[in-house]
Amino acid sequence: MRKTVIEPNGKNFQYWKDIWHYRELAYNFAKRDVTVRYKQTRIGLGWAVIAPIINVFVMTFIFGNLAGLSSDGSAPYYIMVYAGTIPWGLFSKGLTTSANTFITNAAIMKKVYFPRIISPIGSAVAHIIDSMISMSVLLVMMFIQGYLPSLRFLLFPVFFLLCLILGTALGLFLSSFNVKWRDLAQIIPFAISIGQYLTPVAYSIDSIPEKLRLLYSINPATGVINAFKWCIIKDMPFDWTSFLIALAWIVVLIPLGIHLFRKTERTFVDIV
Amino acid sequence: MSEKPVVLKIENIKKRYRIKHITKKPEGRSEKIKAAVKSFVNPNANKEDFWALNGVSFNVEQGEKIGIIGKNGAGKSTLLKIISRITEPTDGRIEMLGKISSMLEVGTGFNTELTGRENVYLNGAILGMTKTEIDAKFDEILEFSEVGKFIDTPVKRYSSGMFVRLAFAVASHLEPDILLVDEVLAVGDTRFQKKCIDKMLNIAASGKTILFVSHQMNTIRQLCDRVIVLREGTVIFDGDVEEGIRIYNSEAYMEKQNHYDFTELTRQPGYNLDKAEILSLDILQNDSCIYAPDEPIELKLRIRTKVENIGDMSFRMLIWQADETPIEVCFTDTFANINTIGEFDVGITINKHNLGPGIYKATLILSGGTAKANSENLDYVYPAFVFEILHANGTSQSWPRQWGWCHFDDVDVKLLSDGDK
């Protein structure tokens, strides 16, 4: 029979095995998130298509038409914006849901045990499903426009996942503070709406003056989002500086985020 | 017979919570700054340690059904939370063998937007079931829940009864080796509650190990073969069910005392005490309030009349079991015809109560009226007093419940015929 030992300070060597054991729960959480989001709506998943399209056209109008910024490479401006909103969405949603995971799921977590990390993993899977829908819309748009991707396109899943992982890892890191100080739950949406303008989502990284480029690239999202756009836009150069900075963030944030998350999950129910 | 394996070993479990004290608000600017600096430098200054569990140890063998009882705040739920790994102990160690599931609540994670069917799968997964397991048990769950054709309706349109039935149905189809249950059987209507208890009895009979927290002593009696009584985070009793319940009852009751003052007691609605009230009660001749089976119970009551011409006054007394089961009622004769305003002492002696051993509490109702027909209840005090009846042999051992709570005496037995040959 399986033996479980409970001791203070979380000396739980089965944690990773447990996560595997509870993998179906992650899938169920994802399924719940996706189903609930579009329940009792007339067009259901259609909203996953319509909302980003509207968003893209608003941003194209502001940045491309009003501000007159230039696109990356030869891509039509709105395609470039669309290619930026998909990874940004993954990053920001991954960040928000994992940072709030202890609070939004407190009711369940106070009554049932499962490795708590299953919860943000489940949400992350739901974000993948949502973004894959946006991704197919982007492809349809590109075909209609006659702007076909090159072979680099095949690399998109790598950057797609990196955006999500980066956002989630940053969220895990913040989640432990969020349990103690709810101020973070107020700050995060605010930071994300500002962050969208400090990240090359709706404009090209080339619009940033050369001497500010390094400072600008410290933003962890810059590198992965730019790299994602690179695989959609066939004649865009790859910006190694920002990408390597983003990779460094990921390498630091994953272990740090998981460590803090695990430290918090052991007793957070006592304070939430 | 070989000894059964220990499946749950709890060693010296402690759990500390920090509670914050509200200190006096600082006055004046310098005081405020000082207080702010102090709380920043030492954020734990105004905090006190509270030990919800303070060294709990016991072992559970495979197949045991253990009832955990104790007053509110004794640490029962904290203990279950720690065993089910929801929160960590501050100190101590627990070893468990086999799959553990907990039913600390029914319907955990139910999403009201989802249909009954979707919720069964989601809730099942949250409780640790795999899809294959749920698939296999789905029909059984559906039948048990009696939700029927509404299974594909969003749960938000369910009646609250349907909701809890479905929720309990999922939870009760878990198949762990050790099951932790926290007072979840009291769901739905009486008929469904019985069904829930039967289901639990089935689970119990199948040889699973169960830890069961409840305030329902009757359910504990039905389900458990061992009781652990907690008080202030420590185990004060571990063993026989009836003995444990007896200890719990004497715990759960207010202290036995021989003087009761009712002037501050809040009465039930409808008793505005505008005509008369019971002021106090004294138990005479017995300081401990523990009686031998044939010992009379003597009481002295002080009452106050507030209007003239109340008329014939009498008492009604109800005797209750620990779990509020009514046991006896008695109607006293008219003790006086009172026509003046004032305070009076009244003596009541219960010469023969016929009560079996146990702890009881009593209600006193004062009534009055100029004629039997217009007699009305003037005051109602509950609990009026608490007392204990001992065994005939003078001990307070538990009394087999099958024997009932009252005993007959004055029963004539005689031989009616000679030995027919």
Tab-separated table of N, CA and C in Angstrom, chain A residues 5-147:
chain	number	residue	atom	x	y	z
A	5	VAL	N	3.527	10.254	4.487
A	5	VAL	CA	4.040	10.767	5.743
A	5	VAL	C	3.784	12.267	5.781
A	6	ILE	N	3.240	12.730	6.878
A	6	ILE	CA	3.017	14.167	7.025
A	6	ILE	C	3.933	14.678	8.122
A	7	GLU	N	4.715	15.665	7.782
A	7	GLU	CA	5.596	16.281	8.764
A	7	GLU	C	5.584	17.779	8.546
A	8	PRO	N	5.931	18.539	9.565
A	8	PRO	CA	5.991	19.983	9.345
A	8	PRO	C	7.054	20.330	8.307
A	9	ASN	N	6.927	21.477	7.711
A	9	ASN	CA	7.878	22.004	6.734
A	9	ASN	C	7.933	21.206	5.443
A	10	GLY	N	6.822	20.525	5.160
A	10	GLY	CA	6.626	19.967	3.834
A	10	GLY	C	7.679	19.021	3.311
A	11	LYS	N	8.191	18.164	4.173
A	11	LYS	CA	9.132	17.165	3.659
A	11	LYS	C	8.316	16.118	2.919
A	12	ASN	N	7.851	16.494	1.766
A	12	ASN	CA	6.998	15.572	1.022
A	12	ASN	C	7.718	15.177	-0.256
A	13	PHE	N	8.232	13.967	-0.240
A	13	PHE	CA	9.023	13.537	-1.388
A	13	PHE	C	8.162	13.006	-2.512
A	14	GLN	N	6.855	12.912	-2.247
A	14	GLN	CA	6.000	12.345	-3.288
A	14	GLN	C	5.363	13.425	-4.132
A	15	TYR	N	5.722	14.673	-3.882
A	15	TYR	CA	5.009	15.760	-4.527
A	15	TYR	C	4.896	15.578	-6.033
A	16	TRP	N	6.011	15.294	-6.662
A	16	TRP	CA	5.988	15.232	-8.135
A	16	TRP	C	5.237	14.017	-8.621
A	17	LYS	N	5.298	12.960	-7.842
A	17	LYS	CA	4.534	11.764	-8.165
A	17	LYS	C	3.041	12.081	-8.035
A	18	ASP	N	2.712	12.822	-6.972
A	18	ASP	CA	1.331	13.237	-6.744
A	18	ASP	C	0.793	14.035	-7.914
A	19	ILE	N	1.631	14.917	-8.438
A	19	ILE	CA	1.184	15.751	-9.555
A	19	ILE	C	0.789	14.867	-10.730
A	20	TRP	N	1.589	13.863	-10.971
A	20	TRP	CA	1.281	12.934	-12.062
A	20	TRP	C	-0.029	12.218	-11.760
A	21	HIS	N	-0.177	11.828	-10.498
A	21	HIS	CA	-1.362	11.104	-10.071
A	21	HIS	C	-2.620	11.957	-10.269
A	22	TYR	N	-2.487	13.263	-10.081
A	22	TYR	CA	-3.637	14.158	-10.169
A	22	TYR	C	-3.760	14.828	-11.537
A	23	ARG	N	-3.069	14.283	-12.557
A	23	ARG	CA	-3.070	14.963	-13.859
A	23	ARG	C	-4.481	15.120	-14.417
A	24	GLU	N	-5.354	14.146	-14.139
A	24	GLU	CA	-6.719	14.244	-14.652
A	24	GLU	C	-7.455	15.443	-14.071
A	25	LEU	N	-7.062	15.798	-12.848
A	25	LEU	CA	-7.713	16.941	-12.218
A	25	LEU	C	-7.359	18.225	-12.965
A	26	ALA	N	-6.090	18.334	-13.396
A	26	ALA	CA	-5.673	19.510	-14.166
A	26	ALA	C	-6.518	19.615	-15.427
A	27	TYR	N	-6.726	18.473	-16.069
A	27	TYR	CA	-7.532	18.449	-17.280
A	27	TYR	C	-8.967	18.879	-16.974
A	28	ASN	N	-9.490	18.390	-15.827
A	28	ASN	CA	-10.853	18.758	-15.446
A	28	ASN	C	-11.000	20.237	-15.127
A	29	PHE	N	-9.972	20.797	-14.474
A	29	PHE	CA	-10.004	22.231	-14.186
A	29	PHE	C	-10.007	23.024	-15.493
A	30	ALA	N	-9.183	22.579	-16.435
A	30	ALA	CA	-9.098	23.267	-17.725
A	30	ALA	C	-10.443	23.210	-18.425
A	31	LYS	N	-11.033	22.022	-18.405
A	31	LYS	CA	-12.305	21.828	-19.070
A	31	LYS	C	-13.373	22.716	-18.429
A	32	ARG	N	-13.337	22.781	-17.094
A	32	ARG	CA	-14.293	23.633	-16.386
A	32	ARG	C	-14.121	25.089	-16.824
A	33	ASP	N	-12.852	25.552	-16.825
A	33	ASP	CA	-12.597	26.950	-17.170
A	33	ASP	C	-13.139	27.283	-18.546
A	34	VAL	N	-12.851	26.405	-19.514
A	34	VAL	CA	-13.275	26.684	-20.886
A	34	VAL	C	-14.798	26.600	-20.991
A	35	THR	N	-15.395	25.555	-20.393
A	35	THR	CA	-16.848	25.391	-20.509
A	35	THR	C	-17.586	26.550	-19.857
A	36	VAL	N	-17.166	26.890	-18.640
A	36	VAL	CA	-17.900	27.913	-17.894
A	36	VAL	C	-17.816	29.267	-18.589
A	37	ARG	N	-16.671	29.535	-19.204
A	37	ARG	CA	-16.480	30.839	-19.828
A	37	ARG	C	-17.523	31.114	-20.896
A	38	TYR	N	-17.937	30.075	-21.613
A	38	TYR	CA	-18.846	30.322	-22.735
A	38	TYR	C	-20.230	29.736	-22.510
A	39	LYS	N	-20.518	29.348	-21.240
A	39	LYS	CA	-21.858	28.820	-20.958
A	39	LYS	C	-22.876	29.938	-21.057
A	40	GLN	N	-24.041	29.588	-21.500
A	40	GLN	CA	-25.158	30.523	-21.596
A	40	GLN	C	-24.827	31.737	-22.464
A	41	THR	N	-23.925	31.557	-23.439
A	41	THR	CA	-23.717	32.608	-24.424
A	41	THR	C	-24.261	32.038	-25.730
A	42	ARG	N	-24.813	32.882	-26.584
A	42	ARG	CA	-25.418	32.378	-27.812
A	42	ARG	C	-24.376	31.847	-28.773
A	43	ILE	N	-23.232	32.551	-28.877
A	43	ILE	CA	-22.269	32.105	-29.886
A	43	ILE	C	-21.095	31.343	-29.281
A	44	GLY	N	-21.162	31.089	-27.966
A	44	GLY	CA	-20.186	30.207	-27.322
A	44	GLY	C	-18.749	30.575	-27.615
A	45	LEU	N	-18.008	29.592	-28.137
A	45	LEU	CA	-16.591	29.805	-28.396
A	45	LEU	C	-16.351	30.928	-29.402
A	46	GLY	N	-17.402	31.344	-30.114
A	46	GLY	CA	-17.287	32.452	-31.050
A	46	GLY	C	-16.669	33.685	-30.406
A	47	TRP	N	-16.916	33.848	-29.110
A	47	TRP	CA	-16.359	35.004	-28.410
A	47	TRP	C	-14.846	34.943	-28.345
A	48	ALA	N	-14.319	33.729	-28.325
A	48	ALA	CA	-12.864	33.585	-28.313
A	48	ALA	C	-12.293	34.103	-29.629
A	49	VAL	N	-13.133	34.166	-30.674
A	49	VAL	CA	-12.698	34.656	-31.982
A	49	VAL	C	-12.928	36.161	-32.088
A	50	ILE	N	-14.136	36.568	-31.695
A	50	ILE	CA	-14.537	37.957	-31.919
A	50	ILE	C	-13.751	38.944	-31.048
A	51	ALA	N	-13.656	38.629	-29.745
A	51	ALA	CA	-13.026	39.583	-28.828
A	51	ALA	C	-11.617	39.994	-29.273
A	52	PRO	N	-10.724	39.037	-29.572
A	52	PRO	CA	-9.384	39.473	-29.990
A	52	PRO	C	-9.393	40.239	-31.313
A	53	ILE	N	-10.305	39.895	-32.226
A	53	ILE	CA	-10.325	40.603	-33.516
A	53	ILE	C	-10.629	42.084	-33.294
A	54	ILE	N	-11.624	42.337	-32.448
A	54	ILE	CA	-11.995	43.726	-32.178
A	54	ILE	C	-10.810	44.460	-31.547
A	55	ASN	N	-10.215	43.790	-30.576
A	55	ASN	CA	-9.059	44.344	-29.883
A	55	ASN	C	-7.947	44.704	-30.880
A	56	VAL	N	-7.680	43.781	-31.807
A	56	VAL	CA	-6.610	43.983	-32.785
A	56	VAL	C	-6.907	45.196	-33.652
A	57	PHE	N	-8.165	45.342	-34.071
A	57	PHE	CA	-8.450	46.457	-34.960
A	57	PHE	C	-8.382	47.799	-34.235
A	58	VAL	N	-8.762	47.808	-32.965
A	58	VAL	CA	-8.639	49.042	-32.197
A	58	VAL	C	-7.167	49.437	-32.089
A	59	MET	N	-6.321	48.443	-31.766
A	59	MET	CA	-4.909	48.752	-31.581
A	59	MET	C	-4.229	49.120	-32.893
A	60	THR	N	-4.667	48.473	-33.971
A	60	THR	CA	-4.103	48.811	-35.273
A	60	THR	C	-4.406	50.267	-35.605
A	61	PHE	N	-5.642	50.660	-35.293
A	61	PHE	CA	-6.057	52.021	-35.573
A	61	PHE	C	-5.213	53.014	-34.758
A	62	ILE	N	-5.026	52.703	-33.464
A	62	ILE	CA	-4.299	53.642	-32.602
A	62	ILE	C	-2.820	53.716	-32.979
A	63	PHE	N	-2.168	52.544	-33.057
A	63	PHE	CA	-0.713	52.555	-33.267
A	63	PHE	C	-0.332	52.718	-34.731
A	64	GLY	N	-1.040	51.998	-35.606
A	64	GLY	CA	-0.674	52.035	-37.028
A	64	GLY	C	-1.172	53.293	-37.705
A	65	ASN	N	-2.447	53.632	-37.478
A	65	ASN	CA	-3.022	54.755	-38.195
A	65	ASN	C	-2.796	56.097	-37.503
A	66	LEU	N	-3.157	56.188	-36.224
A	66	LEU	CA	-3.013	57.468	-35.541
A	66	LEU	C	-1.554	57.799	-35.263
A	67	ALA	N	-0.828	56.839	-34.634
A	67	ALA	CA	0.568	57.115	-34.279
A	67	ALA	C	1.487	56.930	-35.480
A	68	GLY	N	1.012	56.218	-36.478
A	68	GLY	CA	1.777	56.041	-37.707
A	68	GLY	C	3.057	55.246	-37.544
A	69	LEU	N	3.069	54.292	-36.626
A	69	LEU	CA	4.271	53.465	-36.444
A	69	LEU	C	4.370	52.451	-37.569
A	70	SER	N	5.587	51.940	-37.792
A	70	SER	CA	5.742	50.971	-38.876
A	70	SER	C	5.702	49.555	-38.321
A	71	SER	N	5.287	48.640	-39.172
A	71	SER	CA	5.140	47.244	-38.780
A	71	SER	C	6.500	46.551	-38.759
A	72	ASP	N	6.512	45.315	-38.290
A	72	ASP	CA	7.721	44.490	-38.376
A	72	ASP	C	7.815	43.941	-39.786
A	73	GLY	N	8.985	44.067	-40.423
A	73	GLY	CA	9.185	43.521	-41.768
A	73	GLY	C	8.120	44.024	-42.717
A	74	SER	N	7.623	43.099	-43.528
A	74	SER	CA	6.667	43.500	-44.560
A	74	SER	C	5.235	43.160	-44.168
A	75	ALA	N	5.030	42.756	-42.901
A	75	ALA	CA	3.700	42.290	-42.486
A	75	ALA	C	2.714	43.433	-42.453
A	76	PRO	N	1.464	43.174	-42.899
A	76	PRO	CA	0.429	44.178	-42.726
A	76	PRO	C	0.305	44.491	-41.239
A	77	TYR	N	0.001	45.756	-40.893
A	77	TYR	CA	0.046	46.168	-39.495
A	77	TYR	C	-0.844	45.302	-38.599
A	78	TYR	N	-2.063	45.011	-39.080
A	78	TYR	CA	-2.980	44.288	-38.181
A	78	TYR	C	-2.536	42.849	-37.954
A	79	ILE	N	-1.867	42.262	-38.959
A	79	ILE	CA	-1.339	40.895	-38.775
A	79	ILE	C	-0.252	40.931	-37.707
A	80	MET	N	0.581	41.967	-37.772
A	80	MET	CA	1.656	42.116	-36.791
A	80	MET	C	1.067	42.272	-35.378
A	81	VAL	N	0.003	43.085	-35.282
A	81	VAL	CA	-0.619	43.281	-33.965
A	81	VAL	C	-1.215	41.963	-33.465
A	82	TYR	N	-1.894	41.275	-34.382
A	82	TYR	CA	-2.511	40.005	-33.982
A	82	TYR	C	-1.441	39.038	-33.480
A	83	ALA	N	-0.334	38.983	-34.214
A	83	ALA	CA	0.760	38.092	-33.818
A	83	ALA	C	1.333	38.489	-32.466
A	84	GLY	N	1.146	39.759	-32.074
A	84	GLY	CA	1.634	40.197	-30.765
A	84	GLY	C	0.644	39.923	-29.644
A	85	THR	N	-0.676	40.011	-29.967
A	85	THR	CA	-1.653	39.846	-28.876
A	85	THR	C	-1.752	38.396	-28.408
A	86	ILE	N	-1.489	37.444	-29.299
A	86	ILE	CA	-1.610	36.040	-28.875
A	86	ILE	C	-0.599	35.712	-27.773
A	87	PRO	N	0.689	35.954	-27.976
A	87	PRO	CA	1.623	35.640	-26.888
A	87	PRO	C	1.410	36.535	-25.670
A	88	TRP	N	1.013	37.786	-25.886
A	88	TRP	CA	0.751	38.669	-24.748
A	88	TRP	C	-0.406	38.133	-23.905
A	89	GLY	N	-1.428	37.645	-24.600
A	89	GLY	CA	-2.568	37.048	-23.899
A	89	GLY	C	-2.126	35.869	-23.054
A	90	LEU	N	-1.294	35.023	-23.639
A	90	LEU	CA	-0.815	33.853	-22.897
A	90	LEU	C	-0.025	34.283	-21.666
A	91	PHE	N	0.859	35.241	-21.870
A	91	PHE	CA	1.697	35.705	-20.769
A	91	PHE	C	0.838	36.322	-19.667
A	92	SER	N	-0.073	37.242	-20.066
A	92	SER	CA	-0.806	37.981	-19.034
A	92	SER	C	-1.838	37.103	-18.340
A	93	LYS	N	-2.498	36.216	-19.087
A	93	LYS	CA	-3.481	35.341	-18.445
A	93	LYS	C	-2.781	34.339	-17.538
A	94	GLY	N	-1.640	33.814	-18.011
A	94	GLY	CA	-0.872	32.886	-17.172
A	94	GLY	C	-0.462	33.553	-15.881
A	95	LEU	N	-0.024	34.798	-16.002
A	95	LEU	CA	0.399	35.563	-14.832
A	95	LEU	C	-0.774	35.802	-13.870
A	96	THR	N	-1.902	36.288	-14.410
A	96	THR	CA	-3.029	36.631	-13.544
A	96	THR	C	-3.590	35.407	-12.831
A	97	THR	N	-3.872	34.367	-13.605
A	97	THR	CA	-4.534	33.229	-12.951
A	97	THR	C	-3.624	32.545	-11.938
A	98	SER	N	-2.340	32.433	-12.243
A	98	SER	CA	-1.509	31.732	-11.265
A	98	SER	C	-1.237	32.610	-10.048
A	99	ALA	N	-1.177	33.925	-10.242
A	99	ALA	CA	-0.966	34.791	-9.082
A	99	ALA	C	-2.173	34.768	-8.155
A	100	ASN	N	-3.374	34.579	-8.736
A	100	ASN	CA	-4.591	34.599	-7.911
A	100	ASN	C	-5.068	33.214	-7.526
A	101	THR	N	-4.318	32.187	-7.887
A	101	THR	CA	-4.840	30.828	-7.772
A	101	THR	C	-5.237	30.448	-6.352
A	102	PHE	N	-4.473	30.896	-5.356
A	102	PHE	CA	-4.808	30.538	-3.971
A	102	PHE	C	-6.103	31.201	-3.527
A	103	ILE	N	-6.379	32.369	-4.103
A	103	ILE	CA	-7.560	33.106	-3.669
A	103	ILE	C	-8.795	32.623	-4.409
A	104	THR	N	-8.674	32.478	-5.739
A	104	THR	CA	-9.859	32.063	-6.487
A	104	THR	C	-10.260	30.626	-6.163
A	105	ASN	N	-9.288	29.792	-5.793
A	105	ASN	CA	-9.620	28.400	-5.513
A	105	ASN	C	-9.633	28.077	-4.032
A	106	ALA	N	-9.662	29.124	-3.201
A	106	ALA	CA	-9.575	28.894	-1.751
A	106	ALA	C	-10.668	27.951	-1.262
A	107	ALA	N	-11.893	28.125	-1.792
A	107	ALA	CA	-13.006	27.316	-1.297
A	107	ALA	C	-12.723	25.823	-1.477
A	108	ILE	N	-12.140	25.466	-2.617
A	108	ILE	CA	-11.836	24.051	-2.853
A	108	ILE	C	-10.627	23.629	-2.027
A	109	MET	N	-9.610	24.483	-2.048
A	109	MET	CA	-8.354	24.102	-1.405
A	109	MET	C	-8.489	23.965	0.109
A	110	LYS	N	-9.501	24.630	0.672
A	110	LYS	CA	-9.691	24.518	2.118
A	110	LYS	C	-10.352	23.209	2.493
A	111	LYS	N	-10.882	22.506	1.514
A	111	LYS	CA	-11.641	21.297	1.834
A	111	LYS	C	-11.049	20.017	1.273
A	112	VAL	N	-10.214	20.124	0.266
A	112	VAL	CA	-9.696	18.913	-0.364
A	112	VAL	C	-8.202	19.080	-0.626
A	113	TYR	N	-7.479	17.998	-0.471
A	113	TYR	CA	-6.069	18.052	-0.808
A	113	TYR	C	-5.851	17.652	-2.263
A	114	PHE	N	-5.010	18.382	-2.932
A	114	PHE	CA	-4.388	17.948	-4.176
A	114	PHE	C	-3.157	18.819	-4.282
A	115	PRO	N	-2.135	18.414	-5.042
A	115	PRO	CA	-0.982	19.300	-5.148
A	115	PRO	C	-1.488	20.614	-5.727
A	116	ARG	N	-1.315	21.700	-5.005
A	116	ARG	CA	-1.962	22.956	-5.375
A	116	ARG	C	-1.564	23.445	-6.753
A	117	ILE	N	-0.391	23.013	-7.206
A	117	ILE	CA	0.111	23.500	-8.494
A	117	ILE	C	-0.752	22.978	-9.647
A	118	ILE	N	-1.569	21.968	-9.360
A	118	ILE	CA	-2.496	21.447	-10.360
A	118	ILE	C	-3.445	22.557	-10.830
A	119	SER	N	-3.770	23.438	-9.916
A	119	SER	CA	-4.723	24.483	-10.226
A	119	SER	C	-4.194	25.458	-11.297
A	120	PRO	N	-3.012	26.085	-11.093
A	120	PRO	CA	-2.491	26.926	-12.182
A	120	PRO	C	-2.165	26.132	-13.448
A	121	ILE	N	-1.789	24.871	-13.293
A	121	ILE	CA	-1.516	24.074	-14.497
A	121	ILE	C	-2.806	23.915	-15.300
A	122	GLY	N	-3.906	23.637	-14.579
A	122	GLY	CA	-5.200	23.500	-15.250
A	122	GLY	C	-5.593	24.775	-15.978
A	123	SER	N	-5.407	25.914	-15.294
A	123	SER	CA	-5.740	27.187	-15.943
A	123	SER	C	-4.871	27.404	-17.164
A	124	ALA	N	-3.590	27.040	-17.053
A	124	ALA	CA	-2.675	27.226	-18.180
A	124	ALA	C	-3.148	26.432	-19.390
A	125	VAL	N	-3.620	25.211	-19.138
A	125	VAL	CA	-4.115	24.387	-20.248
A	125	VAL	C	-5.321	25.071	-20.901
A	126	ALA	N	-6.187	25.661	-20.069
A	126	ALA	CA	-7.350	26.371	-20.622
A	126	ALA	C	-6.903	27.540	-21.494
A	127	HIS	N	-5.841	28.235	-21.060
A	127	HIS	CA	-5.340	29.348	-21.869
A	127	HIS	C	-4.797	28.863	-23.202
A	128	ILE	N	-4.181	27.679	-23.188
A	128	ILE	CA	-3.654	27.132	-24.445
A	128	ILE	C	-4.811	26.918	-25.418
A	129	ILE	N	-5.909	26.347	-24.902
A	129	ILE	CA	-7.048	26.070	-25.779
A	129	ILE	C	-7.586	27.376	-26.372
A	130	ASP	N	-7.785	28.363	-25.510
A	130	ASP	CA	-8.258	29.670	-25.978
A	130	ASP	C	-7.348	30.252	-27.052
A	131	SER	N	-6.046	30.211	-26.774
A	131	SER	CA	-5.103	30.843	-27.688
A	131	SER	C	-4.963	30.069	-28.989
A	132	MET	N	-5.196	28.756	-28.931
A	132	MET	CA	-5.139	27.988	-30.176
A	132	MET	C	-6.271	28.424	-31.102
A	133	ILE	N	-7.396	28.806	-30.518
A	133	ILE	CA	-8.498	29.299	-31.344
A	133	ILE	C	-8.080	30.614	-32.018
A	134	SER	N	-7.495	31.510	-31.228
A	134	SER	CA	-7.009	32.769	-31.798
A	134	SER	C	-5.978	32.501	-32.883
A	135	MET	N	-5.147	31.485	-32.621
A	135	MET	CA	-4.083	31.136	-33.565
A	135	MET	C	-4.686	30.737	-34.919
A	136	SER	N	-5.771	29.949	-34.868
A	136	SER	CA	-6.353	29.535	-36.145
A	136	SER	C	-7.015	30.711	-36.848
A	137	VAL	N	-7.553	31.638	-36.063
A	137	VAL	CA	-8.124	32.840	-36.678
A	137	VAL	C	-7.015	33.623	-37.387
A	138	LEU	N	-5.872	33.723	-36.720
A	138	LEU	CA	-4.735	34.431	-37.324
A	138	LEU	C	-4.353	33.798	-38.658
A	139	LEU	N	-4.307	32.451	-38.657
A	139	LEU	CA	-3.933	31.762	-39.895
A	139	LEU	C	-4.926	32.052	-41.014
A	140	VAL	N	-6.206	32.030	-40.671
A	140	VAL	CA	-7.233	32.306	-41.676
A	140	VAL	C	-7.032	33.717	-42.242
A	141	MET	N	-6.796	34.687	-41.325
A	141	MET	CA	-6.567	36.067	-41.758
A	141	MET	C	-5.376	36.157	-42.701
A	142	MET	N	-4.298	35.428	-42.351
A	142	MET	CA	-3.086	35.487	-43.169
A	142	MET	C	-3.345	34.935	-44.557
A	143	PHE	N	-4.139	33.870	-44.637
A	143	PHE	CA	-4.452	33.299	-45.946
A	143	PHE	C	-5.297	34.264	-46.758
A	144	ILE	N	-6.278	34.879	-46.126
A	144	ILE	CA	-7.140	35.828	-46.831
A	144	ILE	C	-6.303	36.992	-47.362
A	145	GLN	N	-5.380	37.459	-46.511
A	145	GLN	CA	-4.519	38.576	-46.873
A	145	GLN	C	-3.492	38.164	-47.927
A	146	GLY	N	-3.287	36.848	-48.053
A	146	GLY	CA	-2.269	36.364	-48.975
A	146	GLY	C	-0.873	36.493	-48.399
A	147	TYR	N	-0.795	36.670	-47.076
A	147	TYR	CA	0.497	36.802	-46.418
A	147	TYR	C	0.831	35.464	-45.781
